[in-house]
Tab-separated table of C-alpha atoms in Angstrom:
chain	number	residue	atom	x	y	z
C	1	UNK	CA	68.126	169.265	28.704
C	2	UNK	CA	68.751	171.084	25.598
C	3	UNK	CA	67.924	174.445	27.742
C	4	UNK	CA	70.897	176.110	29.426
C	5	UNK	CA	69.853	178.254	32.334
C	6	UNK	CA	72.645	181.254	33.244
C	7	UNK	CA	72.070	180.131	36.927
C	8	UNK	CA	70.378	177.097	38.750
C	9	UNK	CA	69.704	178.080	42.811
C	10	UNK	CA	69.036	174.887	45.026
C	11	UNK	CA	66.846	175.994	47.455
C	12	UNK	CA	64.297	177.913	47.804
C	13	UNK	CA	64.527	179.949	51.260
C	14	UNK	CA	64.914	183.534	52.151
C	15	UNK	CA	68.816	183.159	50.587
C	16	UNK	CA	67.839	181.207	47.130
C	17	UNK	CA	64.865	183.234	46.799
C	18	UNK	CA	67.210	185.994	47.613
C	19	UNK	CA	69.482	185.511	45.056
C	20	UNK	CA	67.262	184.269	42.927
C	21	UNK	CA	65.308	187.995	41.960
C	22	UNK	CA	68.326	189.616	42.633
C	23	UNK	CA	69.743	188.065	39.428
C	24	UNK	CA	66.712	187.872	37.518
C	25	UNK	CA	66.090	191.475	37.991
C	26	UNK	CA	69.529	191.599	36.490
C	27	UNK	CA	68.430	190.406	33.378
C	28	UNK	CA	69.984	186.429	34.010
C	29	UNK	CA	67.785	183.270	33.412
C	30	UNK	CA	67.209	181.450	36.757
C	31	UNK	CA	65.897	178.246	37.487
C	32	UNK	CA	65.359	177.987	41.604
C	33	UNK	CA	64.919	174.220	43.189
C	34	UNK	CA	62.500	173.763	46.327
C	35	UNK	CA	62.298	170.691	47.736
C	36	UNK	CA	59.086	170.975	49.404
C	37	UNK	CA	55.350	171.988	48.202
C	38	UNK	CA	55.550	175.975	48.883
C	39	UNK	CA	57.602	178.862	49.979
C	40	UNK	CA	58.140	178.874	53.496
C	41	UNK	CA	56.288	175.902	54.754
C	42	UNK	CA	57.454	173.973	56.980
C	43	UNK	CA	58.570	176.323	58.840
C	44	UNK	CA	62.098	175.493	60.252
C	45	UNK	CA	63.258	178.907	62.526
C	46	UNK	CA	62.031	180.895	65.123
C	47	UNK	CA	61.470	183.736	63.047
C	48	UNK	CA	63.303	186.730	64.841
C	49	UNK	CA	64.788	189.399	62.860
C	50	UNK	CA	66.523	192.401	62.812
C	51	UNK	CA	64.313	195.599	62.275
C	52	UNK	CA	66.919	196.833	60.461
C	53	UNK	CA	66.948	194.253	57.465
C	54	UNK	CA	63.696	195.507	55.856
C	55	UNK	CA	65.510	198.666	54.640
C	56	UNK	CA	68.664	197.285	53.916
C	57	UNK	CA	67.688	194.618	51.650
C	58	UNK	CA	64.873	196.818	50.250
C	59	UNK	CA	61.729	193.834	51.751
C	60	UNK	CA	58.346	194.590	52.380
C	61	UNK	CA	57.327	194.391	56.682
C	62	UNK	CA	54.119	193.155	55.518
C	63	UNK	CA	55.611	189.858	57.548
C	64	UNK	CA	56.005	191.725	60.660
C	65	UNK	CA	53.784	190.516	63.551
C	66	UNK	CA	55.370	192.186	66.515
C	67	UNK	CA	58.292	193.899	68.124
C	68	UNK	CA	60.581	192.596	70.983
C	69	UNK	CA	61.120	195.137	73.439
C	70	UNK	CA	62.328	193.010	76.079
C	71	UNK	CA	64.214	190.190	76.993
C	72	UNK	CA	64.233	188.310	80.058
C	73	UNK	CA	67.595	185.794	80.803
C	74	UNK	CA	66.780	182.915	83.163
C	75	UNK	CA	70.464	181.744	84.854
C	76	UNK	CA	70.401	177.871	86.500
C	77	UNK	CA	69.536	179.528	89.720
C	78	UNK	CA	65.992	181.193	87.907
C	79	UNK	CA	67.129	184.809	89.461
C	80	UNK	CA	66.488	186.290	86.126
C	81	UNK	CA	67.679	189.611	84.771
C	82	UNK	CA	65.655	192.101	82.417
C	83	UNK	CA	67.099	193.931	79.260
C	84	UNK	CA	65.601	196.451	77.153
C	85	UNK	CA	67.227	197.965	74.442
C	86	UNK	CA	66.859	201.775	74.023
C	87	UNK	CA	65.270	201.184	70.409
C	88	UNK	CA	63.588	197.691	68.790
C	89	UNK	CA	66.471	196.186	67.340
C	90	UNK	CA	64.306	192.924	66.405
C	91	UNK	CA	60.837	191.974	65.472
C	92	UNK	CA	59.154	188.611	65.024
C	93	UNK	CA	57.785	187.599	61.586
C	94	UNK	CA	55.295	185.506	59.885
C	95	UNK	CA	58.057	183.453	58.132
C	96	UNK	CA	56.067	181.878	55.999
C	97	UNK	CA	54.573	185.149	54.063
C	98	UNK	CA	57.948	186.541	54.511
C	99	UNK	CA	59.282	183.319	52.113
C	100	UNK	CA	55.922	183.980	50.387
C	101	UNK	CA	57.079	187.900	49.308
C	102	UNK	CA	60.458	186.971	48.262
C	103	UNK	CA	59.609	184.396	46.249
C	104	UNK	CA	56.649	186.422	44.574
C	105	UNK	CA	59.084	189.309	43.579
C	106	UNK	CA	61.760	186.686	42.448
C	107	UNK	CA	58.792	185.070	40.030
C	108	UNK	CA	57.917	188.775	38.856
C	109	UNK	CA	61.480	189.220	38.110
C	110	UNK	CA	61.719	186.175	35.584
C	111	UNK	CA	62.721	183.554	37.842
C	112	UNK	CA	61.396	180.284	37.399
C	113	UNK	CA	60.610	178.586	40.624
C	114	UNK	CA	60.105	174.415	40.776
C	115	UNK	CA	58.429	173.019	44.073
C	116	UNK	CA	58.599	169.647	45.282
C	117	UNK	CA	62.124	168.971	44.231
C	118	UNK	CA	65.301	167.695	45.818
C	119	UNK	CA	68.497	167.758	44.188
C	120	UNK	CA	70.100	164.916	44.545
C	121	UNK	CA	73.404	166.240	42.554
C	122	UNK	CA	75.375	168.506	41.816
C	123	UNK	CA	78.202	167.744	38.482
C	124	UNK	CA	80.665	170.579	37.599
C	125	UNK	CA	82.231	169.956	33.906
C	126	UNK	CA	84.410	172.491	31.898
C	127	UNK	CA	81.192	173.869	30.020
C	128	UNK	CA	78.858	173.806	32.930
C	129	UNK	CA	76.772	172.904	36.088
C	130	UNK	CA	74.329	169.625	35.876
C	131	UNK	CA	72.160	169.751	38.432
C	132	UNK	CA	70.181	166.487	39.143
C	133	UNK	CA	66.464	166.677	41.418
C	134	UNK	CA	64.650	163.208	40.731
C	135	UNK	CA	64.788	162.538	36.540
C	136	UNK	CA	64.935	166.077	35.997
C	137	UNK	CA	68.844	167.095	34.527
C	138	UNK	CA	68.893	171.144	34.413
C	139	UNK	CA	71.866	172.613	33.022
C	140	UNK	CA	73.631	176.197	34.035
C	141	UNK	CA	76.273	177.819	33.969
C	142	UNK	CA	76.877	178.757	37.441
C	143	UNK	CA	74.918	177.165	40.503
C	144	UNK	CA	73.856	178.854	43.825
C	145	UNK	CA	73.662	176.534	46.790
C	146	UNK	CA	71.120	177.591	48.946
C	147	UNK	CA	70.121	174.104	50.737
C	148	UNK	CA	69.773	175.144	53.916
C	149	UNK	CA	71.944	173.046	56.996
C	150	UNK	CA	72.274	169.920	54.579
C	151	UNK	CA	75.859	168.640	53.249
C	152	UNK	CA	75.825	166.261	51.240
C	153	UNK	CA	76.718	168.386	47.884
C	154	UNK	CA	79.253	170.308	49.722
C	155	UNK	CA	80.660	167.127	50.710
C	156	UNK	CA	81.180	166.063	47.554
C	157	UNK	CA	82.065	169.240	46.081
C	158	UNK	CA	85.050	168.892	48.032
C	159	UNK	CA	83.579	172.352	49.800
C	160	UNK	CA	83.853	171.106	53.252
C	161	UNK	CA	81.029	171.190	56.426
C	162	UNK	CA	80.301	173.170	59.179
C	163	UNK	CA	83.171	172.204	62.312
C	164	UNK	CA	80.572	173.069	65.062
C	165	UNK	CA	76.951	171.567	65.146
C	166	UNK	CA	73.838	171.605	67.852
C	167	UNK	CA	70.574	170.263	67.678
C	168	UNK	CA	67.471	171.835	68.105
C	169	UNK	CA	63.537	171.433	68.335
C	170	UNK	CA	60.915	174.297	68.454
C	171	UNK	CA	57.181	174.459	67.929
C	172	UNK	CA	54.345	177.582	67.739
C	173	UNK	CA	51.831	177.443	70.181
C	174	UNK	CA	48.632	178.610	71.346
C	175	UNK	CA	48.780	181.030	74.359
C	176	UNK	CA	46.751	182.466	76.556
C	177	UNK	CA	48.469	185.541	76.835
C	178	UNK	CA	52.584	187.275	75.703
C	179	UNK	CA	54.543	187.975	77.896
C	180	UNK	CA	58.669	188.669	77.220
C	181	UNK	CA	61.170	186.687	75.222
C	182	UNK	CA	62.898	184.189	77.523
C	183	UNK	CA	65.912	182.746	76.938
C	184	UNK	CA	67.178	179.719	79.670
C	185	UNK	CA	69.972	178.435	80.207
C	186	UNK	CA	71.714	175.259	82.333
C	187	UNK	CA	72.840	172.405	81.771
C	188	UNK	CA	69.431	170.353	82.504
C	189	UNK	CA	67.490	173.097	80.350
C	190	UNK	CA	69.690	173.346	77.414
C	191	UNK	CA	73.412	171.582	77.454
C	192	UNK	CA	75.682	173.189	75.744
C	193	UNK	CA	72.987	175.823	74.152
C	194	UNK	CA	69.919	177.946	75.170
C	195	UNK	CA	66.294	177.803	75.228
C	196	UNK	CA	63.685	180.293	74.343
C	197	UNK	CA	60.285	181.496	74.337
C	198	UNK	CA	59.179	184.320	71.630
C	199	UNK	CA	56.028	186.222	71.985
C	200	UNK	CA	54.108	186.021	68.685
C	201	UNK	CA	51.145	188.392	68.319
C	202	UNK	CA	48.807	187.226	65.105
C	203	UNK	CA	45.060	186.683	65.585
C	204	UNK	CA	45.163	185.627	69.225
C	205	UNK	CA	48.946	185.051	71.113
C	206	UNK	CA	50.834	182.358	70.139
C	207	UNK	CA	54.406	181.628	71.764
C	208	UNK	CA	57.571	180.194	69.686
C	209	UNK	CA	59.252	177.125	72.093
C	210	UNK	CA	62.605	176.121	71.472
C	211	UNK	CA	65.919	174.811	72.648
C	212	UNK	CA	68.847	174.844	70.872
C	213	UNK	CA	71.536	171.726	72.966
C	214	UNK	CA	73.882	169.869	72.178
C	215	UNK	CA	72.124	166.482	72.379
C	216	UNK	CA	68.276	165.166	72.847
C	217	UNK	CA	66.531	168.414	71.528
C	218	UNK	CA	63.264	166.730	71.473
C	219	UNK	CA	63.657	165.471	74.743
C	220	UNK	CA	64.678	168.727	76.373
C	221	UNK	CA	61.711	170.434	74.060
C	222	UNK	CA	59.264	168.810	76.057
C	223	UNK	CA	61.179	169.953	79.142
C	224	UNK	CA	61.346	173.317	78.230
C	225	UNK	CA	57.244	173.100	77.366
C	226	UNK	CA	56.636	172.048	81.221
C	227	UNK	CA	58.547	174.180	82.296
C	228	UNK	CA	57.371	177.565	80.488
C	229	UNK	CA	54.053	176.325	79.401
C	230	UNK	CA	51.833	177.693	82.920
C	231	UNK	CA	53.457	180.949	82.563
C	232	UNK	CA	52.071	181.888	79.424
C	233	UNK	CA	48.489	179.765	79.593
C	234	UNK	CA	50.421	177.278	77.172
C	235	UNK	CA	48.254	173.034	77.305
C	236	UNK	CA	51.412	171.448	77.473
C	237	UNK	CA	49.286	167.895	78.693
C	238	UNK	CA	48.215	166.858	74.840
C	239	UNK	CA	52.414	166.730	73.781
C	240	UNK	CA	53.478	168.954	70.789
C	241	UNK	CA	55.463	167.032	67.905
C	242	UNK	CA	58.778	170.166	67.188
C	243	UNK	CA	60.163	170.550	64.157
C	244	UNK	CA	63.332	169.197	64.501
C	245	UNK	CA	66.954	170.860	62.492
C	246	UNK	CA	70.809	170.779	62.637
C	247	UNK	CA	72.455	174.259	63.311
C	248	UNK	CA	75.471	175.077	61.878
C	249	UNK	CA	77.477	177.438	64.012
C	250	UNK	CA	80.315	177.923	61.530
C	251	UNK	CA	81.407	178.095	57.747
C	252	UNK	CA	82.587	175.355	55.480
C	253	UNK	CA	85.808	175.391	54.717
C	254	UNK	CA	85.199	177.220	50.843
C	255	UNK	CA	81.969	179.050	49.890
C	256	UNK	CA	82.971	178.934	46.280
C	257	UNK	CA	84.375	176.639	43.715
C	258	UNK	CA	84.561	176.315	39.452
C	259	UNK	CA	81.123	177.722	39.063
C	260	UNK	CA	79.515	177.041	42.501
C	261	UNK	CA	78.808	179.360	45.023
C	262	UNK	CA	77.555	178.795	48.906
C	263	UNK	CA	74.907	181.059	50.311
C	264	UNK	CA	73.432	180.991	53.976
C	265	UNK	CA	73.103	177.980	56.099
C	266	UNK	CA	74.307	175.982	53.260
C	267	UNK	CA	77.748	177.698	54.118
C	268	UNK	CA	77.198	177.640	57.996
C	269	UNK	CA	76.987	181.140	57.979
C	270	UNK	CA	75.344	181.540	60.545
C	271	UNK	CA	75.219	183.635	64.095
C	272	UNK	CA	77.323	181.232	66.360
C	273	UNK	CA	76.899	182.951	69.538
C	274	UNK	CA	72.595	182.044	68.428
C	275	UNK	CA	72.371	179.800	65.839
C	276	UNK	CA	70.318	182.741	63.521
C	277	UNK	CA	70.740	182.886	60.121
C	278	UNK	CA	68.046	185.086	57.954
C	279	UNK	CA	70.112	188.179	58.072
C	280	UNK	CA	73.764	186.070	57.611
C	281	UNK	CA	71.673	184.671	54.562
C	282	UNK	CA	70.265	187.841	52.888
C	283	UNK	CA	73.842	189.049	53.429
C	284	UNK	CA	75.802	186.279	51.686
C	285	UNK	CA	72.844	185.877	48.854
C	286	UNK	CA	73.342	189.881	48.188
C	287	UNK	CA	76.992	189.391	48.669
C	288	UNK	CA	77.146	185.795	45.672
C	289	UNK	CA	74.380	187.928	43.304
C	290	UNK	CA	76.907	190.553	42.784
C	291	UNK	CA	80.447	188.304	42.239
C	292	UNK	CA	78.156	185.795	40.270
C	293	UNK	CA	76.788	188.545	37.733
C	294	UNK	CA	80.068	190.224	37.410
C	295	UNK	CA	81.284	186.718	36.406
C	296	UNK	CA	78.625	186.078	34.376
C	297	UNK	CA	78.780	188.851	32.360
C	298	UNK	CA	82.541	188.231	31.880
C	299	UNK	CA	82.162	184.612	31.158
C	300	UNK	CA	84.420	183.448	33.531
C	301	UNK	CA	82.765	181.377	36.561
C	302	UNK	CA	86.424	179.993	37.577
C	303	UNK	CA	87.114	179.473	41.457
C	304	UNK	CA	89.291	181.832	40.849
C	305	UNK	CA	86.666	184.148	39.548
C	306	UNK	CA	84.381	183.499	42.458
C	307	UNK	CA	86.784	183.373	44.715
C	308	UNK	CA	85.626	187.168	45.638
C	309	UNK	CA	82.526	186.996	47.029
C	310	UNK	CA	84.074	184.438	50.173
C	311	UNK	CA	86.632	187.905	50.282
C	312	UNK	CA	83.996	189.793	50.233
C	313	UNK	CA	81.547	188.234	52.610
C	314	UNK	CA	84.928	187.571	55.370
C	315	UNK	CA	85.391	191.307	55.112
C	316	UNK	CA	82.028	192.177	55.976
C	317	UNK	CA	81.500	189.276	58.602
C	318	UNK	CA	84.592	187.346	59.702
C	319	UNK	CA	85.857	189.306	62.331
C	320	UNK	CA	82.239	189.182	63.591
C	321	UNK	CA	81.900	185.665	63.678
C	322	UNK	CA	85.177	185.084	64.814
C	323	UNK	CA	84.746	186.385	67.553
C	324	UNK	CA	81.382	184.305	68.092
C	325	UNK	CA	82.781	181.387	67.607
C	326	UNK	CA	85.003	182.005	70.303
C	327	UNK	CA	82.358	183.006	73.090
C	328	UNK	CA	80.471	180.169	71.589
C	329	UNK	CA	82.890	177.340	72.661
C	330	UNK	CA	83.703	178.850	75.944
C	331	UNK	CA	80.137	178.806	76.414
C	332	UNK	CA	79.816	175.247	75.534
C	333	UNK	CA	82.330	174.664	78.417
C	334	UNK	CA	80.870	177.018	81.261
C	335	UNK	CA	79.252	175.346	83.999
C	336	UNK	CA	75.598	176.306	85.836
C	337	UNK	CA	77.837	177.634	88.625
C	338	UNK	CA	80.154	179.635	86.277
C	339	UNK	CA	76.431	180.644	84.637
C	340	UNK	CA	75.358	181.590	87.832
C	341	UNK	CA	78.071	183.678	88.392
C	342	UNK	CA	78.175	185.504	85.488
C	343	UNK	CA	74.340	186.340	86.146
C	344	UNK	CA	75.335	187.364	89.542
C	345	UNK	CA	78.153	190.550	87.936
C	346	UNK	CA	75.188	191.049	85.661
C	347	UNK	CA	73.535	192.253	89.126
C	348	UNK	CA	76.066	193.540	91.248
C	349	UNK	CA	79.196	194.169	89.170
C	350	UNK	CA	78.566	197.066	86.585
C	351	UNK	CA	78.273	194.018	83.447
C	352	UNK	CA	74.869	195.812	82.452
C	353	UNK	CA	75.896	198.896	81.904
C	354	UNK	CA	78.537	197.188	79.783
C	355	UNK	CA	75.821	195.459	78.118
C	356	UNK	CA	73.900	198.015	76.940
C	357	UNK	CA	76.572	200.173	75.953
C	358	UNK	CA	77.966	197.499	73.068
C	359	UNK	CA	75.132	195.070	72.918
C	360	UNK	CA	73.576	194.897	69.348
C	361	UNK	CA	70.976	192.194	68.329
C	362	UNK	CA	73.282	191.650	64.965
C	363	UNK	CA	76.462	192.868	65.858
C	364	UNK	CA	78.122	190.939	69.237
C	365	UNK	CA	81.821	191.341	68.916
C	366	UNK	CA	81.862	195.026	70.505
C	367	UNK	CA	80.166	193.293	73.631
C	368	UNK	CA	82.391	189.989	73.475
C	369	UNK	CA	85.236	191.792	73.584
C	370	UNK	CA	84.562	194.250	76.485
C	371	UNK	CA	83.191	191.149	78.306
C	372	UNK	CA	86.600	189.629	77.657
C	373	UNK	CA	87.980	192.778	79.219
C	374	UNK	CA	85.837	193.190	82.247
C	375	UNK	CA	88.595	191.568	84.525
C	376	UNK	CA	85.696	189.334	86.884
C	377	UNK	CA	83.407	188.158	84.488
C	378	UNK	CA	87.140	187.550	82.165
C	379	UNK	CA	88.060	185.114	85.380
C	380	UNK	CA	85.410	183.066	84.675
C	381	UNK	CA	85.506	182.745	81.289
C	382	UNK	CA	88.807	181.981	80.906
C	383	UNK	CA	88.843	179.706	83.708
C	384	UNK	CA	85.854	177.645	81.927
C	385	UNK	CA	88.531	177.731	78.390
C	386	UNK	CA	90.990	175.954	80.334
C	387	UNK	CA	88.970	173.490	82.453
C-alpha cells in the first residue's frame, strides 16, 4: 500500500466513471472500484434519458437506440390519456455501451479501473482515505462515493441515508412489436409508485417492464407482465426473473465529509417524483470533480473544504427536488379515486394545456407548482395531504 492515489472512486457507474475521467483528464491519479465483472452489466435502470445530456456533458449518442415521442398514462379506471411533447425531450439507451464509453474515455484519460471488487470500507485518518475491497488496502487522498443505492459506508461515515425508499423490479423483453411508453398507476398495479413499459428498438423490439411500489415489486412485476404483455406480443407464460433495486427518492443528510464526497444514487440524488437518476448523477459527478480538484490542488480536502460542492449541487437542484419530494409524498397518499379524478381534469378541465405548457422530462417544479395552483386538481391534492 506504499502507493498513494490523489483519488479512489467506489463505483464504477455512469457517476464514478464520470468523475473518474473528469479528474484524470485533469491530470489527478485515480483508482475507480467496480464491484462486478464489467461496465454496465447487470444492468440495474430502465435506461431513459434526457436528449439533452449528450451535449451537456460532452458523451457520445453512440448508446442511443430510440426516441420517445409519446407517452401514454393509464389511471385505475384504464381511460388513458396521450402526451406528446412538441420536441424529444428523452431517448432510450443501450446502458450497457453507454457505461462501456464512459469508462473507455475514463481509462484513456489515466484512470485505472479494478473490476470485480467490493469495498467493504471506507477509513478517514488525518493523512488520508483507506479504502478496503477484499485484501486489497488502497490509499488516497480524497475518496468519491459512487456506490450506487447502497449505505452501508455512508452509514458509518456518519453521512446519513436516504429518508424515502421504494422498491422496484424491471426486466427487457422480447416483443413482437413497440408501441408507446406506458406508465400505470393504482393501487393494485403499483402502491404507492408507478409502472412502466419503454419501447426499445435494437435488432428486433424489445420492451423495458417495470414497477416502481412501495412493497412486493417482484410480485407486482409479474402483474404488470400479464397485464401489458398481449399488447405488445410479449410470452409472459415462461415467467421472467427482474432485476430487483432500492430507489432512493431523497438525499442523505451530508454529501461531503473530511475528504469524502457523495455522488449520484449513493447520495439519493435522485428524481423523486420518478426514481431516475443518470442525469442527477452526471450532474453531481461534474458538480464533486470540480470542488474535489480545486481542493486537491490546494491541499486541503477538509469538510469544510468540500463543503462546496453540496452548495453547489443544492443551488443547481434543491429547489427542484424539493419540490418533488413534495408531489412525491402526496402521491404516495392519493387514492385510485383521487387518481381517477385527477385523470378526469386531465380530460375535461384545461390540466393539459397546463401540462404542456411547464412540463419538462428533467425539470418538474414549473408543472408542480401550477398544478398546485390549478384550484380543482389543488382540491384533491391537498385533500389526499391531509387524509
Amino acid at each position: 500500500m506504499s502507493h498513494i492515489y490523489d483519488v479512489v472512486i467506489v463505483g464504477g457507474g455512469p457517476a464514478g466513471l464520470y468523475a473518474g475521467w473528469t479528474l484524470a483528464r485533469a491530470g489527478f491519479s485515480v483508482a475507480i472500484c467496480e464491484e462486478h465483472p464489467t461496465s454496465g452489466m447487470p444492468v440495474h435502470c430502465t435506461g431513459v434519458l434526457a436528449a439533452e445530456a449528450f451535449e451537456r456533458f460532452g458523451l457520445s449518442d453512440d448508446s442511443v437506440l430510440n426516441q420517445l415521442r409519446t407517452v401514454r398514462f393509464h389511471p385505475p379506471s384504464g381511460d388513458a390519456v396521450d402526451y406528446s411533447p412538441i420536441t424529444v425531450e428523452a431517448v432510450v439507451i443501450d446502458r450497457a455501451r453507454f457505461d462501456r464509453r464512459l469508462s473507455e474515455r475514463a481509462a484513456l484519460a489515466g484512470a485505472e479501473l479494478s473490476y470485480g471488487e467490493r469495498v467493504t470500507g471506507v477509513a478517514v485518518d488525518a493523512d488520508g482515505v483507506t479504502v478496503a475491497s477484499g485484501s486489497t488496502m488502497r490509499r488516497a487522498r480524497v475518496c468519491v462515493l459512487a456506490c450506487g443505492a447502497r449505505y452501508g459506508v455512508q452509514r458509518k461515515l456518519r453521512l446519513g441515508i436516504p429518508r424515502l425508499l421504494l422498491h422496484s423490479a424491471q426486466a427487457e423483453l422480447p416483443a413482437a412489436r413497440l408501441g408507446d411508453v406506458e406508465i400505470h398507476f393504482g393501487e393494485q398495479i403499483a402502491p404507492r409508485g408507478f409502472a412502466w413499459a419503454v419501447p426499445v428498438q435494437r435488432e428486433r423490439p424489445y420492451v423495458r417492464v417495470g414497477v416502481m411500489c412501495e412493497r412486493h415489486a417482484h410480485r407486482h412485476f409479474e402483474r404488470v407482465l400479464r397485464d401489458i404483455g398481449p399488447r405488445w406480443g410479449v410470452d409472459a407464460a415462461g415467467g421472467c426473473k427482474p432485476r430487483q433495486k432500492i430507489l432512493p427518492l431523497g438525499p442523505i443528510d451530508r454529501t461531503f465529509g473530511d475528504r469524502v464526497v457523495v455522488v449520484g444514487d449513493a447520495a439519493g440524488v435522485v428524481k423523486p417524483t420518478t426514481g431516475g437518476g443518470i442525469y442527477y448523477s452526471l450532474m453531481t459527478a461534474s458538480l464533486a470533480s470540480e470542488i474535489v480538484a480545486g481542493a486537491l490542488s490546494r491541499d486541503d480536502l477538509s469538510a469544510a473544504a468540500l463543503n462546496e460542492y453540496e452548495r453547489l449541487w443544492r443551488r443547481e437542484l434543491g429547489p427542484e427536488l424539493r419540490w418533488q419530494l413534495v408531489l412525491r409524498r402526496i402521491a404516495q397518499r392519493l387514492t385510485d379515486d383521487d387518481i381517477d379524478g385527477l385523470f378526469a381534469l386531465a380530460r375535461t378541465d384545461g390540466l393539459m394545456p397546463l401540462v404542456r405548457r411547464t412540463a419538462a422530462f428533467n425539470h418538474h417544479r414549473e408543472f408542480i407548482v401550477a398544478l398546485l395552483k390549478h384550484p380543482p386538481a389543488r382540491r384533491v391534492l391537498f385533500r389526499a395531504a391531509l387524509a
